[in-house]
Amino acid sequence: MPEPRWLDDDEFRAWIGYRRMRLLLDAQVSQDLTRESGLSAPDYDVLSALTSSEGHRRRLTELADRMLWSKSRLSRHIGRMEQRGLVAREGCETDARGSVIVLTEQGLRTIQEAAPGHVASVRRHLIDLLSPEQIDALGTIAETVLAHLAPGEDLRR
């Protein structure tokens, strides 16, 4: 078995810093979102994905893949969002066993009301702390890693 390529001090600093930053940043932005809008981060992810989809609709399997959730976990979450009037579930024309999740008018109003506060939180806790050069570097890093982990994925969707 080959000797592992241990991280040097700079690599370790970057890795541990990234992990801690991701945890704290996700927690803070999620906390702000819930406090200001009543939405959970997964609620926002679903609504955002539907908003950016043609016809404000997506197959449940596509949403599950995008969120890295199992279909059953997302289906239960969608059920709770349906009860709140944020989304509706329709049958899939091409797959009798599949379902399509559709953004409702209430869901659209909800994300439109939540988005300004969410963006303000992202700015306050990340974007406005960075220089333009750091933002460019972060974007480049994200693209590089995502090209490896999710080839062909569009960052904007």
PDB file of C-alpha atoms in Angstrom:
ATOM      1  CA  MET A   1       0.000   0.000   0.000  1.00  0.00           C
ATOM      2  CA  PRO A   2       1.489   3.384  -0.969  1.00  0.00           C
ATOM      3  CA  GLU A   3       2.307   5.940   1.692  1.00  0.00           C
ATOM      4  CA  PRO A   4      -0.504   8.515   2.068  1.00  0.00           C
ATOM      5  CA  ARG A   5       0.145  12.022   0.771  1.00  0.00           C
ATOM      6  CA  TRP A   6      -0.401  13.881   4.038  1.00  0.00           C
ATOM      7  CA  LEU A   7      -1.468  17.506   3.915  1.00  0.00           C
ATOM      8  CA  ASP A   8       1.274  20.045   4.499  1.00  0.00           C
ATOM      9  CA  ASP A   9       0.649  22.961   6.868  1.00  0.00           C
ATOM     10  CA  ASP A  10      -0.807  25.270   4.209  1.00  0.00           C
ATOM     11  CA  GLU A  11      -3.039  22.527   2.788  1.00  0.00           C
ATOM     12  CA  PHE A  12      -4.211  21.537   6.274  1.00  0.00           C
ATOM     13  CA  ARG A  13      -4.972  25.188   7.102  1.00  0.00           C
ATOM     14  CA  ALA A  14      -7.012  25.538   3.895  1.00  0.00           C
ATOM     15  CA  TRP A  15      -8.900  22.258   4.427  1.00  0.00           C
ATOM     16  CA  ILE A  16      -9.755  22.813   8.093  1.00  0.00           C
ATOM     17  CA  GLY A  17     -10.580  26.471   7.448  1.00  0.00           C
ATOM     18  CA  TYR A  18     -12.923  25.526   4.612  1.00  0.00           C
ATOM     19  CA  ARG A  19     -14.701  22.880   6.709  1.00  0.00           C
ATOM     20  CA  ARG A  20     -15.183  25.173   9.705  1.00  0.00           C
ATOM     21  CA  MET A  21     -16.212  28.121   7.517  1.00  0.00           C
ATOM     22  CA  ARG A  22     -18.762  25.981   5.653  1.00  0.00           C
ATOM     23  CA  LEU A  23     -20.320  24.728   8.877  1.00  0.00           C
ATOM     24  CA  LEU A  24     -20.525  28.144  10.517  1.00  0.00           C
ATOM     25  CA  LEU A  25     -21.611  29.954   7.349  1.00  0.00           C
ATOM     26  CA  ASP A  26     -24.344  27.424   6.529  1.00  0.00           C
ATOM     27  CA  ALA A  27     -25.591  27.559  10.130  1.00  0.00           C
ATOM     28  CA  GLN A  28     -25.650  31.365  10.261  1.00  0.00           C
ATOM     29  CA  VAL A  29     -27.300  31.889   6.872  1.00  0.00           C
ATOM     30  CA  SER A  30     -29.866  29.170   7.673  1.00  0.00           C
ATOM     31  CA  GLN A  31     -30.589  30.704  11.069  1.00  0.00           C
ATOM     32  CA  ASP A  32     -31.069  34.144   9.500  1.00  0.00           C
ATOM     33  CA  LEU A  33     -33.338  32.679   6.808  1.00  0.00           C
ATOM     34  CA  THR A  34     -35.558  30.898   9.316  1.00  0.00           C
ATOM     35  CA  ARG A  35     -35.737  33.883  11.654  1.00  0.00           C
ATOM     36  CA  GLU A  36     -36.566  36.364   8.889  1.00  0.00           C
ATOM     37  CA  SER A  37     -38.831  34.295   6.628  1.00  0.00           C
ATOM     38  CA  GLY A  38     -39.881  31.145   8.465  1.00  0.00           C
ATOM     39  CA  LEU A  39     -38.287  29.032   5.727  1.00  0.00           C
ATOM     40  CA  SER A  40     -35.757  26.310   6.382  1.00  0.00           C
ATOM     41  CA  ALA A  41     -32.691  26.042   4.164  1.00  0.00           C
ATOM     42  CA  PRO A  42     -34.183  22.981   2.388  1.00  0.00           C
ATOM     43  CA  ASP A  43     -37.443  24.905   1.835  1.00  0.00           C
ATOM     44  CA  TYR A  44     -35.437  27.699   0.212  1.00  0.00           C
ATOM     45  CA  ASP A  45     -33.419  25.221  -1.876  1.00  0.00           C
ATOM     46  CA  VAL A  46     -36.604  23.647  -3.250  1.00  0.00           C
ATOM     47  CA  LEU A  47     -38.298  26.992  -3.940  1.00  0.00           C
ATOM     48  CA  SER A  48     -35.135  28.407  -5.521  1.00  0.00           C
ATOM     49  CA  ALA A  49     -34.703  25.368  -7.772  1.00  0.00           C
ATOM     50  CA  LEU A  50     -38.325  25.603  -8.897  1.00  0.00           C
ATOM     51  CA  THR A  51     -38.080  29.357  -9.489  1.00  0.00           C
ATOM     52  CA  SER A  52     -35.121  28.856 -11.830  1.00  0.00           C
ATOM     53  CA  SER A  53     -36.773  25.943 -13.671  1.00  0.00           C
ATOM     54  CA  GLU A  54     -38.752  26.256 -16.871  1.00  0.00           C
ATOM     55  CA  GLY A  55     -42.429  26.509 -15.977  1.00  0.00           C
ATOM     56  CA  HIS A  56     -41.506  26.582 -12.257  1.00  0.00           C
ATOM     57  CA  ARG A  57     -41.585  22.787 -12.172  1.00  0.00           C
ATOM     58  CA  ARG A  58     -39.136  19.902 -11.770  1.00  0.00           C
ATOM     59  CA  ARG A  59     -39.298  16.176 -11.386  1.00  0.00           C
ATOM     60  CA  LEU A  60     -38.945  15.031  -7.802  1.00  0.00           C
ATOM     61  CA  THR A  61     -35.989  12.836  -8.794  1.00  0.00           C
ATOM     62  CA  GLU A  62     -34.151  15.859 -10.281  1.00  0.00           C
ATOM     63  CA  LEU A  63     -34.723  17.873  -7.108  1.00  0.00           C
ATOM     64  CA  ALA A  64     -33.521  14.978  -4.955  1.00  0.00           C
ATOM     65  CA  ASP A  65     -30.366  14.629  -7.046  1.00  0.00           C
ATOM     66  CA  ARG A  66     -29.729  18.383  -6.885  1.00  0.00           C
ATOM     67  CA  MET A  67     -30.100  18.439  -3.085  1.00  0.00           C
ATOM     68  CA  LEU A  68     -28.225  15.143  -2.559  1.00  0.00           C
ATOM     69  CA  TRP A  69     -31.283  13.757  -0.749  1.00  0.00           C
ATOM     70  CA  SER A  70     -32.996  10.397  -1.171  1.00  0.00           C
ATOM     71  CA  LYS A  71     -36.282  10.503  -3.068  1.00  0.00           C
ATOM     72  CA  SER A  72     -38.181   9.352   0.011  1.00  0.00           C
ATOM     73  CA  ARG A  73     -36.657  12.020   2.259  1.00  0.00           C
ATOM     74  CA  LEU A  74     -37.435  14.763  -0.261  1.00  0.00           C
ATOM     75  CA  SER A  75     -40.933  13.372  -0.842  1.00  0.00           C
ATOM     76  CA  ARG A  76     -41.696  13.700   2.880  1.00  0.00           C
ATOM     77  CA  HIS A  77     -40.299  17.242   2.901  1.00  0.00           C
ATOM     78  CA  ILE A  78     -42.346  18.145  -0.190  1.00  0.00           C
ATOM     79  CA  GLY A  79     -45.420  16.809   1.611  1.00  0.00           C
ATOM     80  CA  ARG A  80     -44.845  19.287   4.438  1.00  0.00           C
ATOM     81  CA  MET A  81     -44.315  22.097   1.926  1.00  0.00           C
ATOM     82  CA  GLU A  82     -47.570  21.086   0.173  1.00  0.00           C
ATOM     83  CA  GLN A  83     -49.446  21.410   3.467  1.00  0.00           C
ATOM     84  CA  ARG A  84     -48.154  24.997   3.730  1.00  0.00           C
ATOM     85  CA  GLY A  85     -49.269  25.751   0.167  1.00  0.00           C
ATOM     86  CA  LEU A  86     -45.745  26.375  -1.180  1.00  0.00           C
ATOM     87  CA  VAL A  87     -45.676  23.611  -3.788  1.00  0.00           C
ATOM     88  CA  ALA A  88     -48.014  21.163  -5.466  1.00  0.00           C
ATOM     89  CA  ARG A  89     -47.344  17.645  -6.665  1.00  0.00           C
ATOM     90  CA  GLU A  90     -48.514  16.488 -10.088  1.00  0.00           C
ATOM     91  CA  GLY A  91     -48.212  13.218 -11.944  1.00  0.00           C
ATOM     92  CA  CYS A  92     -45.443  12.838 -14.484  1.00  0.00           C
ATOM     93  CA  GLU A  93     -46.650  12.462 -18.083  1.00  0.00           C
ATOM     94  CA  THR A  94     -43.650  10.332 -19.097  1.00  0.00           C
ATOM     95  CA  ASP A  95     -43.446   8.124 -15.976  1.00  0.00           C
ATOM     96  CA  ALA A  96     -46.576   6.917 -14.192  1.00  0.00           C
ATOM     97  CA  ARG A  97     -44.556   6.296 -11.011  1.00  0.00           C
ATOM     98  CA  GLY A  98     -42.872   9.708 -11.047  1.00  0.00           C
ATOM     99  CA  SER A  99     -44.068  13.064  -9.839  1.00  0.00           C
ATOM    100  CA  VAL A 100     -43.450  16.660 -10.791  1.00  0.00           C
ATOM    101  CA  ILE A 101     -43.155  19.351  -8.134  1.00  0.00           C
ATOM    102  CA  VAL A 102     -44.712  22.685  -9.100  1.00  0.00           C
ATOM    103  CA  LEU A 103     -44.197  26.065  -7.466  1.00  0.00           C
ATOM    104  CA  THR A 104     -47.517  27.562  -6.352  1.00  0.00           C
ATOM    105  CA  GLU A 105     -48.380  31.263  -6.366  1.00  0.00           C
ATOM    106  CA  GLN A 106     -47.966  31.208  -2.580  1.00  0.00           C
ATOM    107  CA  GLY A 107     -44.549  29.565  -2.980  1.00  0.00           C
ATOM    108  CA  LEU A 108     -43.481  32.181  -5.506  1.00  0.00           C
ATOM    109  CA  ARG A 109     -44.613  35.032  -3.225  1.00  0.00           C
ATOM    110  CA  THR A 110     -42.852  33.380  -0.280  1.00  0.00           C
ATOM    111  CA  ILE A 111     -39.468  33.097  -2.007  1.00  0.00           C
ATOM    112  CA  GLN A 112     -39.787  36.590  -3.483  1.00  0.00           C
ATOM    113  CA  GLU A 113     -40.324  37.921   0.044  1.00  0.00           C
ATOM    114  CA  ALA A 114     -37.519  35.807   1.533  1.00  0.00           C
ATOM    115  CA  ALA A 115     -34.885  36.423  -1.166  1.00  0.00           C
ATOM    116  CA  PRO A 116     -33.851  39.983  -0.207  1.00  0.00           C
ATOM    117  CA  GLY A 117     -33.150  38.990   3.400  1.00  0.00           C
ATOM    118  CA  HIS A 118     -31.376  35.825   2.298  1.00  0.00           C
ATOM    119  CA  VAL A 119     -29.132  37.745  -0.084  1.00  0.00           C
ATOM    120  CA  ALA A 120     -28.429  40.320   2.645  1.00  0.00           C
ATOM    121  CA  SER A 121     -27.359  37.487   4.964  1.00  0.00           C
ATOM    122  CA  VAL A 122     -25.070  35.982   2.303  1.00  0.00           C
ATOM    123  CA  ARG A 123     -23.555  39.436   1.725  1.00  0.00           C
ATOM    124  CA  ARG A 124     -23.170  40.171   5.446  1.00  0.00           C
ATOM    125  CA  HIS A 125     -21.536  36.851   6.311  1.00  0.00           C
ATOM    126  CA  LEU A 126     -19.469  36.197   3.169  1.00  0.00           C
ATOM    127  CA  ILE A 127     -19.524  38.400   0.073  1.00  0.00           C
ATOM    128  CA  ASP A 128     -18.991  41.796   1.708  1.00  0.00           C
ATOM    129  CA  LEU A 129     -16.102  40.413   3.774  1.00  0.00           C
ATOM    130  CA  LEU A 130     -14.135  39.585   0.622  1.00  0.00           C
ATOM    131  CA  SER A 131     -12.275  41.697  -1.902  1.00  0.00           C
ATOM    132  CA  PRO A 132     -13.199  41.430  -5.598  1.00  0.00           C
ATOM    133  CA  GLU A 133     -10.035  39.354  -6.099  1.00  0.00           C
ATOM    134  CA  GLN A 134     -11.050  36.953  -3.311  1.00  0.00           C
ATOM    135  CA  ILE A 135     -14.560  36.612  -4.775  1.00  0.00           C
ATOM    136  CA  ASP A 136     -13.038  35.813  -8.164  1.00  0.00           C
ATOM    137  CA  ALA A 137     -10.695  33.256  -6.561  1.00  0.00           C
ATOM    138  CA  LEU A 138     -13.579  31.661  -4.648  1.00  0.00           C
ATOM    139  CA  GLY A 139     -15.613  31.387  -7.854  1.00  0.00           C
ATOM    140  CA  THR A 140     -12.687  29.814  -9.672  1.00  0.00           C
ATOM    141  CA  ILE A 141     -12.101  27.350  -6.838  1.00  0.00           C
ATOM    142  CA  ALA A 142     -15.788  26.395  -6.793  1.00  0.00           C
ATOM    143  CA  GLU A 143     -15.808  25.860 -10.562  1.00  0.00           C
ATOM    144  CA  THR A 144     -12.662  23.708 -10.401  1.00  0.00           C
ATOM    145  CA  VAL A 145     -13.951  21.456  -7.635  1.00  0.00           C
ATOM    146  CA  LEU A 146     -17.465  21.216  -9.102  1.00  0.00           C
ATOM    147  CA  ALA A 147     -16.065  20.325 -12.531  1.00  0.00           C
ATOM    148  CA  HIS A 148     -14.437  17.346 -10.802  1.00  0.00           C
ATOM    149  CA  LEU A 149     -17.371  16.360  -8.564  1.00  0.00           C
ATOM    150  CA  ALA A 150     -20.322  17.261 -10.803  1.00  0.00           C
ATOM    151  CA  PRO A 151     -19.133  17.527 -14.411  1.00  0.00           C
ATOM    152  CA  GLY A 152     -21.461  19.588 -16.575  1.00  0.00           C
ATOM    153  CA  GLU A 153     -23.381  21.081 -13.668  1.00  0.00           C
ATOM    154  CA  ASP A 154     -24.398  24.719 -14.130  1.00  0.00           C
ATOM    155  CA  LEU A 155     -23.537  26.746 -11.005  1.00  0.00           C
ATOM    156  CA  ARG A 156     -26.409  29.123 -11.673  1.00  0.00           C
ATOM    157  CA  ARG A 157     -29.136  26.484 -11.542  1.00  0.00           C
TER     158      ARG A 157
END
